[in-house]
Amino acid sequence: MGFLDGLNISGSALTAQRLRMDVVSSNLANADTTRAQMVNGKWVPYQRKMVTFSPINGSFSGYLSNELGSSSGASVGGGVQVNAIVNDTTPFKEAYDPTNPDANTQGYVQLPNVDPLKEMVDLMGAQRSYEANVTVMNAQKSMLLKALEIGK
Amino acid sequence: MFNDRLITGLQQALNRSSLNQKVIAQNIANVDTPNYKAQELTFNQTLSNALSAEKTDPRDFSFSTEDQGRIVTDNSTALQNNGNNVDIDKEMVNMAKNQLNYQAYTEAISRKLNQYNIVLGGSGA
């Protein structure tokens, strides 16, 4: 592993958390969108999006040197990545509003399955993770700067 | 002169500490990832062990200064509902300790090299 790889790990986490925050803002912005896409001639409301994370695993040679007991070639993994942005398949919310142009024959309007409370909690989680990773990155940078001072 | 066991031992300690920093960074980066299990670096040798092994007789065992740190994954616990067991507070504390250790090692190496400087007639600044 190069000496700057530690920064890559934290950098990948910052990117992943920022993407998660973007997904949350998209969900909140579209919390009332009843006409997201046309399916079979009918308008379907916006479906809530979610991100799935997965760790970036180390290379085979890294695992091998870890088992052999050599710490210099050991591979820790590359951080975290966003696997996919998936749709939330929970059913849409329904509200009774016969005057709405999107109401069906019984007078019910389908609204997106976005719960603002859940989104805010997710947003706070993403923010704290982001801050934690910034702290890690600062610690690594200060360690590397200290290493450059050996022998001075 | 530069094969001195102290400097070699400190070098191993620095390598280990920088690997530990990467392990901690990986854990914190994956604090939200479902089913991720925290990794940690375990040490089989301590620095004092390596330093105190003077071989006064050829039949003595020699302590190797080779670092035997291994990365192990703790699969047994699950702190959160999504199968993730990263404890952010423990990782933060480990990171602070690791950082202080790293600075201590770099300081120790610098002073040792400075000693050579004094011996060679430099001002030791």
PDB file of C-alpha atoms in Angstrom, chain B residues 70-120:
ATOM      1  CA  ARG B  70      -2.135  -9.254  11.787  1.00  0.00           C
ATOM      2  CA  ILE B  71      -5.408  -7.814  10.682  1.00  0.00           C
ATOM      3  CA  VAL B  72      -8.256  -9.785  12.190  1.00  0.00           C
ATOM      4  CA  THR B  73     -11.951  -9.341  11.654  1.00  0.00           C
ATOM      5  CA  ASP B  74     -14.272  -9.488  14.621  1.00  0.00           C
ATOM      6  CA  ASN B  75     -17.234 -11.486  13.340  1.00  0.00           C
ATOM      7  CA  SER B  76     -18.947 -12.175  16.619  1.00  0.00           C
ATOM      8  CA  THR B  77     -20.794  -8.985  17.469  1.00  0.00           C
ATOM      9  CA  ALA B  78     -23.442  -6.912  15.782  1.00  0.00           C
ATOM     10  CA  LEU B  79     -23.967  -3.500  17.298  1.00  0.00           C
ATOM     11  CA  GLN B  80     -26.714  -2.269  14.999  1.00  0.00           C
ATOM     12  CA  ASN B  81     -29.727  -3.718  13.244  1.00  0.00           C
ATOM     13  CA  ASN B  82     -28.061  -3.726   9.863  1.00  0.00           C
ATOM     14  CA  GLY B  83     -25.354  -6.194  10.926  1.00  0.00           C
ATOM     15  CA  ASN B  84     -22.683  -3.504  11.237  1.00  0.00           C
ATOM     16  CA  ASN B  85     -20.499  -3.716  14.357  1.00  0.00           C
ATOM     17  CA  VAL B  86     -18.293  -0.639  14.076  1.00  0.00           C
ATOM     18  CA  ASP B  87     -18.115   1.227  17.395  1.00  0.00           C
ATOM     19  CA  ILE B  88     -17.302   4.781  16.361  1.00  0.00           C
ATOM     20  CA  ASP B  89     -16.159   5.855  19.829  1.00  0.00           C
ATOM     21  CA  LYS B  90     -13.701   2.993  20.134  1.00  0.00           C
ATOM     22  CA  GLU B  91     -12.340   3.768  16.676  1.00  0.00           C
ATOM     23  CA  MET B  92     -11.922   7.458  17.510  1.00  0.00           C
ATOM     24  CA  VAL B  93     -10.074   6.658  20.736  1.00  0.00           C
ATOM     25  CA  ASN B  94      -7.827   4.193  18.941  1.00  0.00           C
ATOM     26  CA  MET B  95      -7.105   6.781  16.323  1.00  0.00           C
ATOM     27  CA  ALA B  96      -6.094   9.369  18.912  1.00  0.00           C
ATOM     28  CA  LYS B  97      -3.832   6.851  20.669  1.00  0.00           C
ATOM     29  CA  ASN B  98      -2.324   5.775  17.387  1.00  0.00           C
ATOM     30  CA  GLN B  99      -1.604   9.336  16.392  1.00  0.00           C
ATOM     31  CA  LEU B 100       0.178  10.046  19.660  1.00  0.00           C
ATOM     32  CA  ASN B 101       2.169   6.832  19.358  1.00  0.00           C
ATOM     33  CA  TYR B 102       3.199   7.740  15.839  1.00  0.00           C
ATOM     34  CA  GLN B 103       4.396  11.150  16.933  1.00  0.00           C
ATOM     35  CA  ALA B 104       6.296   9.576  19.828  1.00  0.00           C
ATOM     36  CA  TYR B 105       8.066   7.141  17.492  1.00  0.00           C
ATOM     37  CA  THR B 106       9.019   9.839  14.999  1.00  0.00           C
ATOM     38  CA  GLU B 107      10.333  11.971  17.853  1.00  0.00           C
ATOM     39  CA  ALA B 108      12.360   9.035  19.202  1.00  0.00           C
ATOM     40  CA  ILE B 109      13.904   8.314  15.798  1.00  0.00           C
ATOM     41  CA  SER B 110      14.741  11.969  15.275  1.00  0.00           C
ATOM     42  CA  ARG B 111      16.516  12.189  18.607  1.00  0.00           C
ATOM     43  CA  LYS B 112      18.450   9.012  17.997  1.00  0.00           C
ATOM     44  CA  LEU B 113      19.663  10.286  14.667  1.00  0.00           C
ATOM     45  CA  ASN B 114      20.507  13.548  16.354  1.00  0.00           C
ATOM     46  CA  GLN B 115      22.792  11.642  18.742  1.00  0.00           C
ATOM     47  CA  TYR B 116      24.834  10.452  15.784  1.00  0.00           C
ATOM     48  CA  ASN B 117      25.026  14.027  14.698  1.00  0.00           C
ATOM     49  CA  ILE B 118      26.513  15.044  18.041  1.00  0.00           C
ATOM     50  CA  VAL B 119      29.001  12.171  17.968  1.00  0.00           C
ATOM     51  CA  LEU B 120      30.112  13.154  14.498  1.00  0.00           C
TER      52      LEU B 120
END
